[in-house]
Short mmCIF file of C-alpha atoms in Angstrom, two decimals:
data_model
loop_
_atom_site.label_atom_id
_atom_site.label_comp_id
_atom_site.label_asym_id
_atom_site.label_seq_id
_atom_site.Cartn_x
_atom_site.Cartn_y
_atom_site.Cartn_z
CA UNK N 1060 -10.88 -39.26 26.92
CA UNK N 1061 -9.28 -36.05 25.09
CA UNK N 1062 -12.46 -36.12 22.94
CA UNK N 1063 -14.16 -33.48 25.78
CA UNK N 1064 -11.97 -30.99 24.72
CA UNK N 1065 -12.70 -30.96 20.69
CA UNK N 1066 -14.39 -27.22 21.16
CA UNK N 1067 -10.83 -25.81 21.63
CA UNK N 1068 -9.61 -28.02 18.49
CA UNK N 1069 -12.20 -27.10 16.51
CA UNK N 1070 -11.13 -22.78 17.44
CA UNK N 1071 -7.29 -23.81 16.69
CA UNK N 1072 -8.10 -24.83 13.50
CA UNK N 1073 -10.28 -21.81 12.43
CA UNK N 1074 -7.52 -19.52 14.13
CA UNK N 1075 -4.75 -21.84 12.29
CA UNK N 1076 -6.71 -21.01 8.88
CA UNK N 1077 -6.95 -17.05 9.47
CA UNK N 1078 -3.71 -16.76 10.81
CA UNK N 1079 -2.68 -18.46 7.61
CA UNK N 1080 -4.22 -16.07 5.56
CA UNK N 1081 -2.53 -13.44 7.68
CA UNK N 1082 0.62 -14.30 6.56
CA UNK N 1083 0.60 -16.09 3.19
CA UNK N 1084 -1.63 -14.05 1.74
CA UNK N 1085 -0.42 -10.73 -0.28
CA UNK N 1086 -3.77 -9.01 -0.99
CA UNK N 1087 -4.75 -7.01 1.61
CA UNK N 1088 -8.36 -7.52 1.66
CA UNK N 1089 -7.89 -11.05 2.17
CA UNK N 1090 -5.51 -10.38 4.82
CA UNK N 1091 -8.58 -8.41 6.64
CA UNK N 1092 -10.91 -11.26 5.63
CA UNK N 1093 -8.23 -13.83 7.56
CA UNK N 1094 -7.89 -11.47 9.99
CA UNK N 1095 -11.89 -11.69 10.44
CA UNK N 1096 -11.82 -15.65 10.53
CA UNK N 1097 -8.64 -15.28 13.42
CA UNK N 1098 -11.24 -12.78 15.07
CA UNK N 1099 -14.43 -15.44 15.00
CA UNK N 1100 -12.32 -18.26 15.96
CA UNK N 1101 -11.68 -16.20 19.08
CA UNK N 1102 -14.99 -15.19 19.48
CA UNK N 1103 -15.79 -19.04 19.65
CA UNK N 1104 -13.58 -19.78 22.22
CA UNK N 1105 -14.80 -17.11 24.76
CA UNK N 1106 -18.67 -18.65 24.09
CA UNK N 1107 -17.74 -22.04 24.50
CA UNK N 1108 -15.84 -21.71 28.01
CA UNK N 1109 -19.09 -19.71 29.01
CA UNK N 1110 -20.97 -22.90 27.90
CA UNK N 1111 -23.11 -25.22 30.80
CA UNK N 1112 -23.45 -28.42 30.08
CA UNK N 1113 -28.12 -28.44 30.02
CA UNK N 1114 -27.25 -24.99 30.23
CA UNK N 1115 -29.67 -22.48 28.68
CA UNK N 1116 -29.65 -19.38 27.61
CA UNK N 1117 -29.45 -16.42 30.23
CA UNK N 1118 -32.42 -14.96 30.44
CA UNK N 1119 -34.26 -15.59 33.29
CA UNK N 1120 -37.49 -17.74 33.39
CA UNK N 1121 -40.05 -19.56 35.87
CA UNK N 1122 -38.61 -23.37 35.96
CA UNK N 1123 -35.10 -23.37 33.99
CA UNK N 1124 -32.24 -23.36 37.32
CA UNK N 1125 -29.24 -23.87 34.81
CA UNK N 1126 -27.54 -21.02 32.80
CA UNK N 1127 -24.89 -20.63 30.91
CA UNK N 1128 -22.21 -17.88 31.94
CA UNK N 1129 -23.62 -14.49 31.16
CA UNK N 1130 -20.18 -12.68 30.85
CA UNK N 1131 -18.66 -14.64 28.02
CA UNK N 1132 -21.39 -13.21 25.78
CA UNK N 1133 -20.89 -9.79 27.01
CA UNK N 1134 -17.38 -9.24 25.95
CA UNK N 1135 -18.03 -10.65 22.80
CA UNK N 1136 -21.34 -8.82 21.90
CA UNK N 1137 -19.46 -5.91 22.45
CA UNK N 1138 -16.32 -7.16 21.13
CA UNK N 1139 -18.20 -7.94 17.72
CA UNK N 1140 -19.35 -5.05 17.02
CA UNK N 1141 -16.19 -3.18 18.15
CA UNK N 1142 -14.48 -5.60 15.71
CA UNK N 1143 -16.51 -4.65 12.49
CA UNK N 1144 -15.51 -1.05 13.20
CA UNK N 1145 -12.05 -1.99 13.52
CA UNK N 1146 -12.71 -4.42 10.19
CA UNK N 1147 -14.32 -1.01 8.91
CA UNK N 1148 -10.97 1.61 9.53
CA UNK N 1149 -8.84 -1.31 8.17
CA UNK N 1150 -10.51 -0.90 4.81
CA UNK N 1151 -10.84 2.39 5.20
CA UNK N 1152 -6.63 2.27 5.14
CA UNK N 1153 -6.48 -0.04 2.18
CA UNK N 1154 -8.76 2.22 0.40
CA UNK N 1155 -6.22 4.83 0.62
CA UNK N 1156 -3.27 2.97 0.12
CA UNK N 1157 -4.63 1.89 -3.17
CA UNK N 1158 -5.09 5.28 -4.07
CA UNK N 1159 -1.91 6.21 -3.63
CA UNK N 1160 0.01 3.17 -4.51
CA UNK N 1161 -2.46 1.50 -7.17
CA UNK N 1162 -2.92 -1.72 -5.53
CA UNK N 1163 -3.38 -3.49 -3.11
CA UNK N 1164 -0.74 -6.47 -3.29
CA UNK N 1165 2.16 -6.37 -0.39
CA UNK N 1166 4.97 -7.73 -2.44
CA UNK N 1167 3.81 -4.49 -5.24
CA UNK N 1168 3.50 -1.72 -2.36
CA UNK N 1169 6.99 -2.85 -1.47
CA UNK N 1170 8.84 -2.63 -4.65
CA UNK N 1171 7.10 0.50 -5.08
CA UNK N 1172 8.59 1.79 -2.03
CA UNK N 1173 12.18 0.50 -2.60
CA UNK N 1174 12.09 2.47 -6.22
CA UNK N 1175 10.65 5.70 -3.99
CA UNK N 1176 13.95 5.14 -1.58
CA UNK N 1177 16.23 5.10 -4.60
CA UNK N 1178 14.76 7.75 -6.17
CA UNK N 1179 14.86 10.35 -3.59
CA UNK R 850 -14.57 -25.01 8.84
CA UNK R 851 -14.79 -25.97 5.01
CA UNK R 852 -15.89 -22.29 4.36
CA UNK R 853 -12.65 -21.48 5.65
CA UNK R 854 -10.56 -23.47 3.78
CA UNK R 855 -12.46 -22.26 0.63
CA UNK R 856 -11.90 -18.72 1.57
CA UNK R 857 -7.79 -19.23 1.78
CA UNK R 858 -8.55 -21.09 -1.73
CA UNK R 859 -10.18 -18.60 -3.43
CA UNK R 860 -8.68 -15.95 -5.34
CA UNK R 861 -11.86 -13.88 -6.80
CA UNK R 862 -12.34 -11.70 -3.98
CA UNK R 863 -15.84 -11.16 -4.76
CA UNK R 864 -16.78 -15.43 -4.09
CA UNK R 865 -14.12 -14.29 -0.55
CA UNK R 866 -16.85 -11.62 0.79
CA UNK R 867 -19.76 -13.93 -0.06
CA UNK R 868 -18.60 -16.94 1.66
CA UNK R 869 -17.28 -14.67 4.74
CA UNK R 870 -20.90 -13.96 4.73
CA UNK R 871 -21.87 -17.38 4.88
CA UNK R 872 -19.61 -18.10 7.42
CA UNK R 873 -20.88 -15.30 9.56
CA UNK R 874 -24.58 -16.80 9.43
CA UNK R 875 -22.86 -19.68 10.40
CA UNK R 876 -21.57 -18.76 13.21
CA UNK R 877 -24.24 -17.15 14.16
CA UNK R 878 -26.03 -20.50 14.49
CA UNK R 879 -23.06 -21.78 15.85
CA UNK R 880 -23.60 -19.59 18.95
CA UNK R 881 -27.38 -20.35 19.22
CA UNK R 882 -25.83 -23.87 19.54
CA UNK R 883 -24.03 -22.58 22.35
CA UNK R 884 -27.05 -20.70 24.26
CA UNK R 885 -25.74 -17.46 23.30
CA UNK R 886 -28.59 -15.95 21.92
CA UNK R 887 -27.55 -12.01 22.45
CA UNK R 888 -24.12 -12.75 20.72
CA UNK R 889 -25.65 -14.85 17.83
CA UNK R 890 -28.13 -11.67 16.87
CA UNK R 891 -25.09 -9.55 16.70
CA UNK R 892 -23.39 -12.32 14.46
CA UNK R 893 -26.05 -12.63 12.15
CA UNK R 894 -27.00 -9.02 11.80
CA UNK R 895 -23.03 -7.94 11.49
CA UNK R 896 -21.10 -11.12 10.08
CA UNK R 897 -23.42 -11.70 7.84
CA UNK R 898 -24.94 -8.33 6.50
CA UNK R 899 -23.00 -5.16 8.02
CA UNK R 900 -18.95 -6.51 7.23
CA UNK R 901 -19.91 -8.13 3.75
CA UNK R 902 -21.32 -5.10 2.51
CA UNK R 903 -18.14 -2.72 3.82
CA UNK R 904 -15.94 -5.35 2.32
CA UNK R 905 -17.98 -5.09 -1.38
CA UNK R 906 -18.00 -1.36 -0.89
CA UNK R 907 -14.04 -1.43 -0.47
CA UNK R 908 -13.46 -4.54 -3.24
CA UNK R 909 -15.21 -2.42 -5.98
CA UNK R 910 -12.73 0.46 -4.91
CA UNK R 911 -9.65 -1.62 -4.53
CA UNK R 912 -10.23 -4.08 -7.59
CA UNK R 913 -11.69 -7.60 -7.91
CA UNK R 914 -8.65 -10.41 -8.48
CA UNK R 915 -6.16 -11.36 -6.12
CA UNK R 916 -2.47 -11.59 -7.85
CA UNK R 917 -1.44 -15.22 -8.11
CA UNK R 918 1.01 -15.91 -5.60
CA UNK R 919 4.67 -16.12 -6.36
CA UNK R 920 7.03 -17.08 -3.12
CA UNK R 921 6.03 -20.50 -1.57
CA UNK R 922 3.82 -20.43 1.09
CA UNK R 923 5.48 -22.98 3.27
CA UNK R 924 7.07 -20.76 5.46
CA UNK R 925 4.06 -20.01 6.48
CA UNK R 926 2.21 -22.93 6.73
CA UNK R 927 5.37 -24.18 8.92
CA UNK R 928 4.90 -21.22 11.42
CA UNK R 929 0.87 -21.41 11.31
CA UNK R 930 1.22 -25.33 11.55
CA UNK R 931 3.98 -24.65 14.80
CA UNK R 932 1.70 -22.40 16.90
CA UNK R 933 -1.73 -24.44 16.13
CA UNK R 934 0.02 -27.70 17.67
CA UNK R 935 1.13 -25.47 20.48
CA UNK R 936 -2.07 -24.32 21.09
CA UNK R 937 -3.21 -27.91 21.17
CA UNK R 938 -1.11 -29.00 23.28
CA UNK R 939 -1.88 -26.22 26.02
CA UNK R 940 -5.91 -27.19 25.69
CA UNK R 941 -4.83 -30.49 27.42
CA UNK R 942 -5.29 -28.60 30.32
CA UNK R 943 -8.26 -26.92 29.92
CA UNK R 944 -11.74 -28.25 31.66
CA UNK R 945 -14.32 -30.10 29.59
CA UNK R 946 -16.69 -28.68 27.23
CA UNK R 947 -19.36 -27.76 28.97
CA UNK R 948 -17.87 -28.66 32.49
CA UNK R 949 -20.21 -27.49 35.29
CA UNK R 950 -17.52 -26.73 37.80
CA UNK R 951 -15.03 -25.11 34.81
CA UNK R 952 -13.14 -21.88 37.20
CA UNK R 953 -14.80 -19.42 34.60
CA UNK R 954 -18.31 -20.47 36.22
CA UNK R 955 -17.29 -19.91 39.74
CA UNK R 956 -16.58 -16.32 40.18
CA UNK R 957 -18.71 -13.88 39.58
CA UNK R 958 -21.01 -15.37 37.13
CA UNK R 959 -23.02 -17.46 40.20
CA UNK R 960 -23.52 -13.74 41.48
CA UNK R 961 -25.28 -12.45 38.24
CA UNK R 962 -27.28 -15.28 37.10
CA UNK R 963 -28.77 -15.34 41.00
CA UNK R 964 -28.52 -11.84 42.28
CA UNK R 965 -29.43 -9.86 39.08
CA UNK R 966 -33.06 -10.01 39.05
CA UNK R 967 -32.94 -8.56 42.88
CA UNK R 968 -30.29 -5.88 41.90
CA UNK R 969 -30.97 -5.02 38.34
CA UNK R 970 -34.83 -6.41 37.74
CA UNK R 971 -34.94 -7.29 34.09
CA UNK R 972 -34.72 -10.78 32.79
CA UNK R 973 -32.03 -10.88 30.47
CA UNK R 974 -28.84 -11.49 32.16
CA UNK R 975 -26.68 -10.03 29.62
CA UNK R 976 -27.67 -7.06 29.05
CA UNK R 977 -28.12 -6.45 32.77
CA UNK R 978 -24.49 -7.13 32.91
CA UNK R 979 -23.48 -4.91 29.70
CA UNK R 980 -25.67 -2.30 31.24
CA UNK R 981 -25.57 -2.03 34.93
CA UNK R 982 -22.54 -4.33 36.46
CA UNK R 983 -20.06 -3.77 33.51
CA UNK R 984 -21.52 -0.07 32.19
CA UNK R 985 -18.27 1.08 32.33
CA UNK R 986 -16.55 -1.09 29.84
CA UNK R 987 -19.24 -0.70 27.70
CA UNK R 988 -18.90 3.11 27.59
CA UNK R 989 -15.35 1.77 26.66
CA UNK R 990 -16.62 0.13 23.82
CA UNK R 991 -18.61 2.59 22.50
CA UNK R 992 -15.74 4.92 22.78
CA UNK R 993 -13.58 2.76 20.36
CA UNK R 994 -16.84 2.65 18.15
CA UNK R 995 -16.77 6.08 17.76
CA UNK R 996 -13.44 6.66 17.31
CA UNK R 997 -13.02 4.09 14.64
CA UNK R 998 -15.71 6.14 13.02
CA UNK R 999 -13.75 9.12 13.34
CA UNK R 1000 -11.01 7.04 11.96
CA UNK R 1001 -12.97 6.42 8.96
CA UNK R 1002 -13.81 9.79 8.39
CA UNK R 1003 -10.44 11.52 8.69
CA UNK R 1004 -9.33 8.81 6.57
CA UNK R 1005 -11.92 8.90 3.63
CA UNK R 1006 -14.08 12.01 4.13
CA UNK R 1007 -14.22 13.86 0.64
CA UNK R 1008 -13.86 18.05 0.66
CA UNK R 1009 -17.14 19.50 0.09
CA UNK R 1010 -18.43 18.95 -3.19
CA UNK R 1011 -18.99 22.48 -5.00
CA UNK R 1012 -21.00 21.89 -8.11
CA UNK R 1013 -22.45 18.40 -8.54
CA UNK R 1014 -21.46 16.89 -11.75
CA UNK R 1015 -25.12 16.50 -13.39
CA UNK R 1016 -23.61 14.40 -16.49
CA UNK R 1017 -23.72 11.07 -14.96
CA UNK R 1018 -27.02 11.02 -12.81
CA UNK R 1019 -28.98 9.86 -15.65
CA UNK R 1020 -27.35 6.39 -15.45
CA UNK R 1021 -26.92 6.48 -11.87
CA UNK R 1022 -31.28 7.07 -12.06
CA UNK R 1023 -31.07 4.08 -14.96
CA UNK R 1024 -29.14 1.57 -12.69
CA UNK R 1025 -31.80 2.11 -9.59
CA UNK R 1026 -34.86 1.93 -12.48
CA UNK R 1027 -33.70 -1.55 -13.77
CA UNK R 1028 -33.97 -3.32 -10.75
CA UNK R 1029 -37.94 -3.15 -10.09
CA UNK R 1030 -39.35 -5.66 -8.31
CA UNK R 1031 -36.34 -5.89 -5.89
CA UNK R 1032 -37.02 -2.28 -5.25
CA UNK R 1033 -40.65 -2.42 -4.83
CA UNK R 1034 -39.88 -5.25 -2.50
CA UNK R 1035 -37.35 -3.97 -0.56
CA UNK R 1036 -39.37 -0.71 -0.23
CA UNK R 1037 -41.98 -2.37 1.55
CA UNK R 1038 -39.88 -4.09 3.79
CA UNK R 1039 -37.79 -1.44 5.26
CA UNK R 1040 -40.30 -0.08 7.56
CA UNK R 1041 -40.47 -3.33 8.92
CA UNK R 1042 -36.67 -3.62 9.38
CA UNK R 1043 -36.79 0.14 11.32
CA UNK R 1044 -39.85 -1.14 13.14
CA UNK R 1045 -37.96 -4.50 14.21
CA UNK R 1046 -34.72 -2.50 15.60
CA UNK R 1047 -36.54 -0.32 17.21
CA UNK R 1048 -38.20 -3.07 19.15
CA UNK R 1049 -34.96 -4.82 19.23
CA UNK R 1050 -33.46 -1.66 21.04
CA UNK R 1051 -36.11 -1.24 23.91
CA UNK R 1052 -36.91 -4.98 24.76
CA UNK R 1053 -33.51 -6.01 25.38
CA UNK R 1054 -34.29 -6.16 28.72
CA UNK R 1055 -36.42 -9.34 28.38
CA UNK R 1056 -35.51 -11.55 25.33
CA UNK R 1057 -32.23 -11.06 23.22
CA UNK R 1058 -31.43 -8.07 22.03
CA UNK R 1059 -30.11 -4.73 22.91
CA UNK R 1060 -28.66 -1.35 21.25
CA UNK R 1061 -25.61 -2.93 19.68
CA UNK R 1062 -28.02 -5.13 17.34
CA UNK R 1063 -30.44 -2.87 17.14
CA UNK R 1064 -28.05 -0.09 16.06
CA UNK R 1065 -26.46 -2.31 13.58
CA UNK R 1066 -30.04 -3.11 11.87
CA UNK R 1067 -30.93 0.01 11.80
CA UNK R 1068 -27.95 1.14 9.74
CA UNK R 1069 -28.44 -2.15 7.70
CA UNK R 1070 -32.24 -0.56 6.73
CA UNK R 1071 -30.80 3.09 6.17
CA UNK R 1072 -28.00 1.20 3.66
CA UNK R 1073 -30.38 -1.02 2.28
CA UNK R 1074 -32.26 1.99 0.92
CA UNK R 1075 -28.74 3.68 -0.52
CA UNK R 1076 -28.65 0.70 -2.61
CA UNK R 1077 -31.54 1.20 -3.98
CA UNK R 1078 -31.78 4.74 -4.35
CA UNK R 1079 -28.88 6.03 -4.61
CA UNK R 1080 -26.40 7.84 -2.05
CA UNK R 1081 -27.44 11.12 -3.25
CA UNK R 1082 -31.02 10.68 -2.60
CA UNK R 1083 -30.16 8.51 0.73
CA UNK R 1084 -28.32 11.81 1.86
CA UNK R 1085 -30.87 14.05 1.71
CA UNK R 1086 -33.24 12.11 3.71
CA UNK R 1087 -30.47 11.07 6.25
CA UNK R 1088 -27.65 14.08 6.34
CA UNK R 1089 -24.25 12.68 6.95
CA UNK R 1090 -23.63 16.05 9.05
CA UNK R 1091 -26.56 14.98 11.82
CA UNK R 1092 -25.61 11.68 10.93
CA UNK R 1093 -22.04 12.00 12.27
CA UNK R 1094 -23.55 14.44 15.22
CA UNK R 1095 -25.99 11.80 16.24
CA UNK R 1096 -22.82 9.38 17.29
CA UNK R 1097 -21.41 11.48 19.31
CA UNK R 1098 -24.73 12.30 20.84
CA UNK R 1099 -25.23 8.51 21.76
CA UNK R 1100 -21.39 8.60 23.21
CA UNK R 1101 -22.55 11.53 25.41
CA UNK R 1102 -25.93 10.59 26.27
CA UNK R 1103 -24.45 7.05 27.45
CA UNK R 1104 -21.65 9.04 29.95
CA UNK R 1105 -24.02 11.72 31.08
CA UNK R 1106 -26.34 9.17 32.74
CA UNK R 1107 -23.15 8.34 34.49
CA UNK R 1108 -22.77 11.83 35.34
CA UNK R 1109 -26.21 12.03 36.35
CA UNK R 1110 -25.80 9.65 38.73
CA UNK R 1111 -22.55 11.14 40.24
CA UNK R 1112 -24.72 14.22 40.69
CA UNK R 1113 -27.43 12.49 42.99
CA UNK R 1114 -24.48 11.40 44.73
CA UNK R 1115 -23.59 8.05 43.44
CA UNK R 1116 -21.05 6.29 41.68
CA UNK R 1117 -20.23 6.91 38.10
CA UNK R 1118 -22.84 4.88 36.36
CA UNK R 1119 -24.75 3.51 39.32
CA UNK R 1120 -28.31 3.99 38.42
CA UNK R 1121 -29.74 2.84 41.79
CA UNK R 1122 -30.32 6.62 42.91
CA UNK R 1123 -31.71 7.80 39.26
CA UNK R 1124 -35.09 6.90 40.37
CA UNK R 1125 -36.61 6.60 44.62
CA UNK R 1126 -36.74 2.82 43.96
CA UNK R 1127 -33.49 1.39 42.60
CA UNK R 1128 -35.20 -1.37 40.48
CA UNK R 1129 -36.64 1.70 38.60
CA UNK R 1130 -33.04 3.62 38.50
CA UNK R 1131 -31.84 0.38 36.93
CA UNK R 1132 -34.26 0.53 34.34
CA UNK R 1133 -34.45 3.68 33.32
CA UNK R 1134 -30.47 3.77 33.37
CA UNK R 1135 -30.09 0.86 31.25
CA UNK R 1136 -32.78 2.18 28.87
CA UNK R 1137 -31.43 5.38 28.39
CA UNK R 1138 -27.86 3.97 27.96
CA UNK R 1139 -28.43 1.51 25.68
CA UNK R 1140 -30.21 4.22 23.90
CA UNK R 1141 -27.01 5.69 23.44
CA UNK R 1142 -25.53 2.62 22.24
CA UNK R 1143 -28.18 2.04 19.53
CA UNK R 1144 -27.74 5.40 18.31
CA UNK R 1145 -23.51 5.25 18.31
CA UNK R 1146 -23.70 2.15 16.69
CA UNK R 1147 -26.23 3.10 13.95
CA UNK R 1148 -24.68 6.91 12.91
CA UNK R 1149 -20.89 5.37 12.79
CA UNK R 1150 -22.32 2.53 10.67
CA UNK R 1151 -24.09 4.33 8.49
CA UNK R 1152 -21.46 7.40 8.29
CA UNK R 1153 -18.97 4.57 7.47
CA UNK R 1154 -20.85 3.23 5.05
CA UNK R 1155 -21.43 6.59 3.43
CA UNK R 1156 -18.07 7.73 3.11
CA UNK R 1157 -17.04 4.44 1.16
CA UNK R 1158 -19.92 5.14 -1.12
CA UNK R 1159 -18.92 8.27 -1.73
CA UNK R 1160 -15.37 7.73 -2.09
CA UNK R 1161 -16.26 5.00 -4.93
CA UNK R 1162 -18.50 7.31 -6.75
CA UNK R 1163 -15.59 10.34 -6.57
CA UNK R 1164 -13.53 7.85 -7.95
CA UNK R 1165 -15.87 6.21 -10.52
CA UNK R 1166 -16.62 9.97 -11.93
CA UNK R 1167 -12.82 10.46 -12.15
CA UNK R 1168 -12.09 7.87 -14.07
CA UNK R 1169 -15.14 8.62 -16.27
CA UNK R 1170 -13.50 11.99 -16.60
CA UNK R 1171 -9.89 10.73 -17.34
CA UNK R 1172 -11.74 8.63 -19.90
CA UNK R 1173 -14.11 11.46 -21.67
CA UNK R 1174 -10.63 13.48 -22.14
CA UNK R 1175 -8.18 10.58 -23.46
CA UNK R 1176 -11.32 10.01 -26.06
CA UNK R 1177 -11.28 13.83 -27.18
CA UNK R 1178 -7.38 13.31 -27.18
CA UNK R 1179 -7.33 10.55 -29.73
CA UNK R 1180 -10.43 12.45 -31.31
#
């Protein structure tokens, strides 16, 4: 009876395992990478709401009366691409922040900035 | 799903960007599954090729191994386990996949699937709803394209280099000899991939496709060719300077239409009075704008792509420097 729904399991799962490497994760390129996987499971979920049961896809043709909703895929076309630019700045900011801390490891940059507080 | 799970298990984060890339192409296919053939382009073209090349460009920067961890993750599972049965629980509520009568397909979506070809005239639904009902938000998204850009640039742009450093070229040259037949290869085939954007970009009106993708391959044939040449050589042909113009060009051409329009005495963005019929002010709006699009998308790609090149090869030569002088020390 519940088995209709599995779509939405299947995106809680994938958001479950990004937001997982969100927080257990120290390295901050994996972090982005989870973040990513959080980002696709979302992604997912918007497409398969949009979804029509003998749906296809929408772009109108001679014979085909069924279409699947044309505004999920809008907002996350756009939201893709918007998303590897965000992906892009957040390396961007690790790039620096191993440059000035020499890595890239949370639990590190902290201690690093406790000994700066006790040292000024 | 098991991709997943092997990305939280692995710690090389070199096998982490490779199977993210997997995963993109599979979700890519994932949305063909799903009829969305516009979104599964984009997928492919930036989960799978675009993100996992930023992500090498900023591993070889930011080193390869992930530090074991040393606190117990269970905290975390606990919290991640917590809101995931949550979440669960809420879908209990939610229509069935694929349900006909779900509310998301009774608003306006009956309106653009039947109504579009009278208002807008091109076959593809999508991008006469990223282009003509929605136009705004799009300029929206191209906005935060092109800031992010900006982001990257403030954040990473080197100061003018004065005098090129000649001493390492010759193995920078050696590196881009070695590889022949992938060069040769890939040599021939970038025309193509220009060629294929390009017809990406202008028939996204009838079968998937439009200037997000087509900016994004684009950029993907411009970077394919810094591989294999070089930066320096990939930024004389392309220079980062018109490069970084061009995307704010595309911003501006995309919101002048709209001002265009406001001038014949429209709305903002209403292309009906751009042309005496409106199916023609439709078209030529939506060309011209996802013109725009393409060319945002491709510059801020690319000029994001350059400036982590760059800011690997400033810091590859100063550690090569650092080195040469702790030699002459000990010397």
């Amino acid at each position: 009876m519940f088995l209709g729904l599995y779509n939405y399991w299947i995106v809680v799962l994938l958001m479950m395992i990004g937001f997982y490497i969100v927080i257990a994760h120290g390295n901050l390129v994996k972090k982005l990478v989870g973040l990513t996987i959080f980002q696709t499971s979302v992604f997912i979920f918007y497409i398969s709401v949009g979804m029509v049961e003998r749906g296809s896809a929408p772009i109108l043709a001679e014979g085909i009366n069924d279409y699947s909703n044309p505004l999920p895929h809008v907002l996350i076309l756009t939201a893709i691409v918007v998303g590897i630019a965000t992906t892009a700045l957040g390396l961007a900011l690790v790039i620096r922040i191993k440059e000035s801390y020499g890595c890239v490891e949370e639990d590190e940059i902290q201690k690093l900035d406790q000994l700066n507080e006790e040292n000024s | 799903m098991v991709i997943a799970i092997a990305i939280v298990r692995t710690k090389d984060l070199l096998a982490v960007v490779m199977l993210s890339g997997i995963y993109g192409l599979l979700s890519a296919c994932f949305f063909v599954v799903l009829d969305a053939v516009d979104v599964a382009f984009t997928e492919a073209a930036v989960g799978a090729g675009i993100s996992g090349l930023l992500m090498l460009a900023a591993i070889t920067i930011t080193g390869r191994k992930e530090a074991p961890k040393r606190h117990k993750p269970f905290l975390a599972l606990f919290v991640v386990l917590v809101t995931g049965s949550m979440l669960i629980y809420g879908t209990m509520d939610m229509p069935y996949f694929g349900a006909v009568d779900a509310p998301v397909h009774q608003h306006v979506a009956p309106r653009y699937i039947q109504q579009s070809m009278d208002e807008v005239g091109i076959p593809n639904i999508v991008t006469s709803v990223l282009g003509s009902y929605r136009a705004f938000d799009t300029l929206g998204e191209v906005a935060v394209i092109f800031t992010a850009g900006i982001g990257v640039l403030s954040l990473l742009s080197l100061p003018r280099r004065r005098k090129k450093t000649e001493s390492d070229d010759p193995t920078e040259e050696q590196m881009h000899e070695r590889h022949m037949v992938v060069r040769i290869v890939s040599k021939a085939l970038i025309p193509f991939i220009l060629l294929f954007a390009l017809y990406v970009q202008f028939h996204g009106d009838f079968g998937p496709g439009g200037g997000f993708q087509a900016g994004v391959i684009f950029a993907a044939a411009i970077i394919l060719y810094t591989m294999l040449f070089g930066l320096d050589t990939a930024q004389k042909v392309f220079n980062p300077s018109i490069i970084q113009l061009l995307a704010a060009v595309g911003l501006l051409l995309y919101a002048s239409v709209g001002v265009v329009s406001m001038l014949n005495g429209a709305n903002f963005l209403d292309y009906n009075v751009l042309a005496d019929d409106p199916l023609t002010g439709q078209h030529i709006g939506i060309l011209v704008i996802e013109l725009g699009v393409g060319i945002t998308v491709a510059s801020v790609m690319l000029s994001i792509f350059f400036n982590f090149d760059a800011r690997r090869q400033a810091i590859q030569n100063n550690n090569k420097q650092k080195g040469e002088q702790d030699v002459s020390r000990t010397l």
